mmCIF file of C-alpha atoms in Angstrom:
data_model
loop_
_atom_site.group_PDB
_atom_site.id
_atom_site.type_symbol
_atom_site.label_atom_id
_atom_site.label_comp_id
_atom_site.label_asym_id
_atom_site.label_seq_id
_atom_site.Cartn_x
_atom_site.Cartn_y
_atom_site.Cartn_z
ATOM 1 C CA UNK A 20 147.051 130.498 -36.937
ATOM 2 C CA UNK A 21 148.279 129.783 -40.568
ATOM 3 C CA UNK A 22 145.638 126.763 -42.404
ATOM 4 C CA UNK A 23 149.481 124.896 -42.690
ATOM 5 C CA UNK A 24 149.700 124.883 -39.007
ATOM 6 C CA UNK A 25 145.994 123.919 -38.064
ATOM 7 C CA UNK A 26 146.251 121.019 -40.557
ATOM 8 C CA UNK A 27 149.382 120.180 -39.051
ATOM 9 C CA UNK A 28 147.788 120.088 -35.553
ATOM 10 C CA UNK A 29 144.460 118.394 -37.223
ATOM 11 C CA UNK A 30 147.240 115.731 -38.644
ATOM 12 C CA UNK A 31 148.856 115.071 -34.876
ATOM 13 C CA UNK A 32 145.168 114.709 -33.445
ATOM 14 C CA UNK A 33 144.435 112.010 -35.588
ATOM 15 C CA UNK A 34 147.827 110.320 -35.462
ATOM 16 C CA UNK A 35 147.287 110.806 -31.423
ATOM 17 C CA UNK A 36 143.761 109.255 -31.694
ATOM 18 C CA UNK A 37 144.982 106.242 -34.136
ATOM 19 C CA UNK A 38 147.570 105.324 -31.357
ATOM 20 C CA UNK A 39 145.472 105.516 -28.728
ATOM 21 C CA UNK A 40 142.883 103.159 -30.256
ATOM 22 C CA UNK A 41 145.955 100.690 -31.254
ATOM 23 C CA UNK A 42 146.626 101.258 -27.284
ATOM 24 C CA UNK A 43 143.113 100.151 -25.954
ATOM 25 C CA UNK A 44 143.239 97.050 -28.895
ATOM 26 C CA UNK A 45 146.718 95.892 -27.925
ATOM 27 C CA UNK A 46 145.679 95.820 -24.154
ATOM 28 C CA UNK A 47 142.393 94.432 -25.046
ATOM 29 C CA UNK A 48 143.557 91.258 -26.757
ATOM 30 C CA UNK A 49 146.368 90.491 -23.979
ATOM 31 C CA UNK A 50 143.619 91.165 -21.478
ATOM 32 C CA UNK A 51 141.235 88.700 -23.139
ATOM 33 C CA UNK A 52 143.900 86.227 -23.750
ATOM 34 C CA UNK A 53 144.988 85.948 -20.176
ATOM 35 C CA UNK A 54 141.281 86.171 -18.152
ATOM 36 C CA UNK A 55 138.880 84.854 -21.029
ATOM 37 C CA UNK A 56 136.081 86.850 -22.252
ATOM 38 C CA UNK A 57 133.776 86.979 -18.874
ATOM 39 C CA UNK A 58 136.309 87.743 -16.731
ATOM 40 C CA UNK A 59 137.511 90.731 -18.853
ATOM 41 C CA UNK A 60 135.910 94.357 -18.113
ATOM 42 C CA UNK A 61 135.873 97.673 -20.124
ATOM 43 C CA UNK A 62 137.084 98.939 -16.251
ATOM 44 C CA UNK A 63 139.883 96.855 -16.653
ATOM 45 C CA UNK A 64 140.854 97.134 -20.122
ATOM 46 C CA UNK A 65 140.401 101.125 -19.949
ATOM 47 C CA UNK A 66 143.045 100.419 -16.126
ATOM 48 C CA UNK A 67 145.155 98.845 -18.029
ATOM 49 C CA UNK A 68 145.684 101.084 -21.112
ATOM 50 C CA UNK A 69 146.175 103.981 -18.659
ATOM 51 C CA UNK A 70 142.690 105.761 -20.370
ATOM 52 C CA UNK A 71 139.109 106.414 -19.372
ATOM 53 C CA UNK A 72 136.511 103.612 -19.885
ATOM 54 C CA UNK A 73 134.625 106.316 -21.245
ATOM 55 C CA UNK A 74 137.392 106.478 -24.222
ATOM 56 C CA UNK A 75 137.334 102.679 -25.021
ATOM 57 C CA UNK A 76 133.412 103.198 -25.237
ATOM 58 C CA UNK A 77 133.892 105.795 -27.579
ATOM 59 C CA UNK A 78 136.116 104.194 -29.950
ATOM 60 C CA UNK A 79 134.551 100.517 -29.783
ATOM 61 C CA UNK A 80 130.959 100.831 -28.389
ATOM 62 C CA UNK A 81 130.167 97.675 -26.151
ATOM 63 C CA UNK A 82 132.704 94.981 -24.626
ATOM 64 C CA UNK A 83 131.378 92.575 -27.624
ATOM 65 C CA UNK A 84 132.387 94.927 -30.093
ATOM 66 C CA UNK A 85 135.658 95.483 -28.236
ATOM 67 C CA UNK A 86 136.067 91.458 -28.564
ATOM 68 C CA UNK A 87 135.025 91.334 -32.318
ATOM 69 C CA UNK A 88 137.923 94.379 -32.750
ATOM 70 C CA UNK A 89 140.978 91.915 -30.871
ATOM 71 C CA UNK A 90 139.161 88.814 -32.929
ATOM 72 C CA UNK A 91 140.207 90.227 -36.340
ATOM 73 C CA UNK A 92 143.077 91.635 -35.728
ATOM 74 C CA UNK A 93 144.533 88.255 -34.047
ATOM 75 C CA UNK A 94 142.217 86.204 -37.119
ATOM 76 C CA UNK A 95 144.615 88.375 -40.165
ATOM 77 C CA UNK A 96 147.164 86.032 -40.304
ATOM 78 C CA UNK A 97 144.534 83.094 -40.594
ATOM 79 C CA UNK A 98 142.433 85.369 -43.576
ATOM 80 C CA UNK A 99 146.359 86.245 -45.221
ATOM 81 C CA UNK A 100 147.147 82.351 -45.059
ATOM 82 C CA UNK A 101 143.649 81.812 -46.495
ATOM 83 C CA UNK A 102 144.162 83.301 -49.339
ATOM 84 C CA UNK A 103 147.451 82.328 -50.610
ATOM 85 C CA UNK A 104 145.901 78.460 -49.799
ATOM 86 C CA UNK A 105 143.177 78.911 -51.965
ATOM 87 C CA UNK A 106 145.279 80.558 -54.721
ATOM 88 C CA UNK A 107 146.621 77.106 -55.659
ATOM 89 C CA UNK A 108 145.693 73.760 -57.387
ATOM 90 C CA UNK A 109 142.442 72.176 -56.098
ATOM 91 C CA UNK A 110 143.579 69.264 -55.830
ATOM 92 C CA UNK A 111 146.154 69.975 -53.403
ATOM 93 C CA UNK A 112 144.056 72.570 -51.550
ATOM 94 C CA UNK A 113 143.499 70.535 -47.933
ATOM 95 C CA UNK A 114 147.294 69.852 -47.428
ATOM 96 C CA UNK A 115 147.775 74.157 -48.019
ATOM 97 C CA UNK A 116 145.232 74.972 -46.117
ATOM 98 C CA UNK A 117 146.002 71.981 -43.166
ATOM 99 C CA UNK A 118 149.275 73.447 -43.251
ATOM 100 C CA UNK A 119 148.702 76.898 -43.165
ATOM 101 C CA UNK A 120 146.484 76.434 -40.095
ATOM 102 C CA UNK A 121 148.839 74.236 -37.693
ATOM 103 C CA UNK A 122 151.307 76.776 -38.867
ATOM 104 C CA UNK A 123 149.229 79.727 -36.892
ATOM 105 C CA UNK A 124 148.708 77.234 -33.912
ATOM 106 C CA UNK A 125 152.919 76.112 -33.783
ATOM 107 C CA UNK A 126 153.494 79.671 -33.667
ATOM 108 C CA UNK A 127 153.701 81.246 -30.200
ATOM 109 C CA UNK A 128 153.333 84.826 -31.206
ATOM 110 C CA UNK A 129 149.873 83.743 -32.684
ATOM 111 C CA UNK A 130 148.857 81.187 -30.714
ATOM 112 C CA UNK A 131 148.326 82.509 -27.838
ATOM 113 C CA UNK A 132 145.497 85.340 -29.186
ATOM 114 C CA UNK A 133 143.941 81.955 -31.020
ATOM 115 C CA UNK A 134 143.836 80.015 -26.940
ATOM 116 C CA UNK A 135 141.714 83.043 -26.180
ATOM 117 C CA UNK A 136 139.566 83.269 -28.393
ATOM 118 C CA UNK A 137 139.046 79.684 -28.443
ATOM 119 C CA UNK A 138 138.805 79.252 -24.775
ATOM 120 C CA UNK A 139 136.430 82.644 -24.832
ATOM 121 C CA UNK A 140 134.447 81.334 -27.349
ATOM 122 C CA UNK A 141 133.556 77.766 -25.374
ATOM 123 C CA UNK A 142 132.612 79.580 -22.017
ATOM 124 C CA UNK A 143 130.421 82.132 -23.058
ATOM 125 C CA UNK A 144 127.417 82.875 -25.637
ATOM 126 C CA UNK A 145 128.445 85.945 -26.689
ATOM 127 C CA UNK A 146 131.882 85.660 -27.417
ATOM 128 C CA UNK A 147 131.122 82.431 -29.525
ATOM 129 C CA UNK A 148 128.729 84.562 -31.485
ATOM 130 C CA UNK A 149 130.869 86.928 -32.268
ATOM 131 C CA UNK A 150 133.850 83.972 -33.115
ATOM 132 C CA UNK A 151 130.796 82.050 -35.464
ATOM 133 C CA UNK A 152 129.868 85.679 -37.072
ATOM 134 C CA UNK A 153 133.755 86.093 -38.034
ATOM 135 C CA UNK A 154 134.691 82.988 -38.911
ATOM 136 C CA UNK A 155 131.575 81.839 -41.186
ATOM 137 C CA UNK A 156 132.090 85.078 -43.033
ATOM 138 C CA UNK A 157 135.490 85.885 -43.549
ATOM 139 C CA UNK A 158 136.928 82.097 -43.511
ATOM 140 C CA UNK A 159 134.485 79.443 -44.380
ATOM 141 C CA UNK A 160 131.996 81.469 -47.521
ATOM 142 C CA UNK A 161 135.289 82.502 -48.727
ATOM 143 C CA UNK A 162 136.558 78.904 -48.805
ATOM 144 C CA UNK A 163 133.283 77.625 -49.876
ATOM 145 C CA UNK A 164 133.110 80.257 -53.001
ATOM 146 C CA UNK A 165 136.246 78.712 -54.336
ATOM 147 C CA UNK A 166 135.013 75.348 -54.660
ATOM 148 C CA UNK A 167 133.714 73.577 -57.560
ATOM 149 C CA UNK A 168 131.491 71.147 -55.698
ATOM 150 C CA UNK A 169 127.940 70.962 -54.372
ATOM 151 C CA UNK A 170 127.115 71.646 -50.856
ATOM 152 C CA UNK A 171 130.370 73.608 -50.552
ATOM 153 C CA UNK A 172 129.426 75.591 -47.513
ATOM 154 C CA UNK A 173 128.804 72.065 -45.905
ATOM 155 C CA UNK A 174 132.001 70.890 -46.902
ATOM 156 C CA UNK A 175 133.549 74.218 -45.674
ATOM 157 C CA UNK A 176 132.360 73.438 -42.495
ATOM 158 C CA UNK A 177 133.551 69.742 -42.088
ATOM 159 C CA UNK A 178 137.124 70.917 -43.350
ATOM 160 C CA UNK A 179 137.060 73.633 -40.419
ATOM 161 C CA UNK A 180 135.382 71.115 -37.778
ATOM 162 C CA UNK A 181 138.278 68.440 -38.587
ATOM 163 C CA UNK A 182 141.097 71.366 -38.033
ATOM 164 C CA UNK A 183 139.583 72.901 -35.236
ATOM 165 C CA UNK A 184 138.953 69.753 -33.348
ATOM 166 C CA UNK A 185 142.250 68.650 -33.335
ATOM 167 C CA UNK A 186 143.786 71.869 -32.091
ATOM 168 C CA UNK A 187 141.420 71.910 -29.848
ATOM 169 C CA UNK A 188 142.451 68.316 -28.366
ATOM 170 C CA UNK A 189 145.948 69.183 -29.231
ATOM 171 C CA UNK A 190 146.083 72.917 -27.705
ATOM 172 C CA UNK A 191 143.489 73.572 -25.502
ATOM 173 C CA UNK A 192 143.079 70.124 -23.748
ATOM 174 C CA UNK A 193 146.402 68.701 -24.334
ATOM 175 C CA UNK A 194 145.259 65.335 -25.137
ATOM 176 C CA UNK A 195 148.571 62.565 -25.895
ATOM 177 C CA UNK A 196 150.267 61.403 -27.627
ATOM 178 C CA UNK A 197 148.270 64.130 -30.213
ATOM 179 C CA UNK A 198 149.793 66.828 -27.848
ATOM 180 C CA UNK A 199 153.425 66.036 -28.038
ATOM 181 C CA UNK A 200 153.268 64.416 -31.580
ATOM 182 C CA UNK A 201 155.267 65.529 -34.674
ATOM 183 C CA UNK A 202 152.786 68.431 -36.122
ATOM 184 C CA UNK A 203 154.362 67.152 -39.730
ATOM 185 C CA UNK A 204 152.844 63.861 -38.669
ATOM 186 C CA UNK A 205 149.480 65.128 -38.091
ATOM 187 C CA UNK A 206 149.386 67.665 -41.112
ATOM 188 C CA UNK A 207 150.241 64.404 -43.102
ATOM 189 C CA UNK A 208 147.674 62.130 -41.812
ATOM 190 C CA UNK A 209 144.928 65.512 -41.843
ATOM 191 C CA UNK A 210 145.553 66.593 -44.982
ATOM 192 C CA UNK A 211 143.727 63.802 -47.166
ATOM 193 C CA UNK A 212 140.750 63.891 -45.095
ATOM 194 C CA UNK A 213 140.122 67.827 -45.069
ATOM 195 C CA UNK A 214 140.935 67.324 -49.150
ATOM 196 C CA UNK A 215 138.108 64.754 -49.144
ATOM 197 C CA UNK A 216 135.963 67.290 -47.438
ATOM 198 C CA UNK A 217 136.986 69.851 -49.880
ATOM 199 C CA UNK A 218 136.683 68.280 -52.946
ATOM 200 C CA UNK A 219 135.877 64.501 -53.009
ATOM 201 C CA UNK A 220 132.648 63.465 -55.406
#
């Protein structure tokens, strides 16, 4: 066997083993999204991506860490829009960032993963660990080391409690009129208060 041909083979292996992983990840997040985090199994996620459970232990450890894997992956488009809020004027910062989050939440292709891991995260210890660990380090320090005010992490955190609140009332519980409401309406009436959060004196 020519070294061309074994690093050709080496090449497919990993290519094989990156798809298979994607595999176990993609069933993983539609599994947690439709039975919530305690009723979701490595048995059943393993079923259900037609592999051993052995497999998904070996390429994500515990079902925590298999949780964490689906939160990130379904939290990029939140981390993306985070960014390009923050990139702008601070004084218009809580209307970009208001926006940007409704935005995930109107969406149905990423909405649903965000029901999951909201609803996982508000029925079970471990998988609201895991949502805290996420989002207080890849969301709210980053917000909070772009501000220019004291107590940012606080103020962070208030920003974050107003938005997820309301699509919490809005999404989760269904709560009217909020549910059915215009969601300009709501990003115009949130806006100025997760500003004040943000940035007022």
């Amino acid at each position: 066997m020519t070294d061309v041909t074994a690093r050709r083979r080496g090449r497919r292996r990993r290519t094989e083993s990156a798809d298979t992983r994607d595999r176990i990840l993609a069933v993983a997040r539609e599994e947690f999204s439709e039975r919530g985090y305690e009723q979701t199994s490595v048995r059943g996620i393993a079923k259900a991506a037609g592999v051993d459970s052995a497999l998904v232990h070996h390429y994500f450890g515990t079902k925590e860490k298999v949780f964490e894997a689906a939160i990130e992956v379904a939290l990029a488009p939140a981390l993306t829009g985070r960014d390009v809020a923050l990139a702008g004027p601070a004084d218009t910062v809580g209307e970009r960032l208001t926006r940007m989050f409704f935005g995930l939440w109107e969406n149905p292709v990423t909405r649903t993963p965000l029901l999951a891991i909201v609803r996982s995260a508000v029925t079970n210890d471990t998988a609201a660990a895991v949502f805290r660990r996420l989002v207080s380090v890849q969301l709210l320090l980053r917000i909070a080391g772009e501000l220019d005010a004291p107590d940012a992490e606080l103020r962070a955190e208030l920003a974050a409690a107003q938005l997820v609140g309301i699509a919490m009332l809005r999404y989760v519980i269904k709560v009217e009129p909020l549910a059915s409401a215009e969601v300009e309406a709501i990003i115009a009436r949130v806006a100025p208060v997760v500003q004040g959060h943000l940035t007022s004196p």
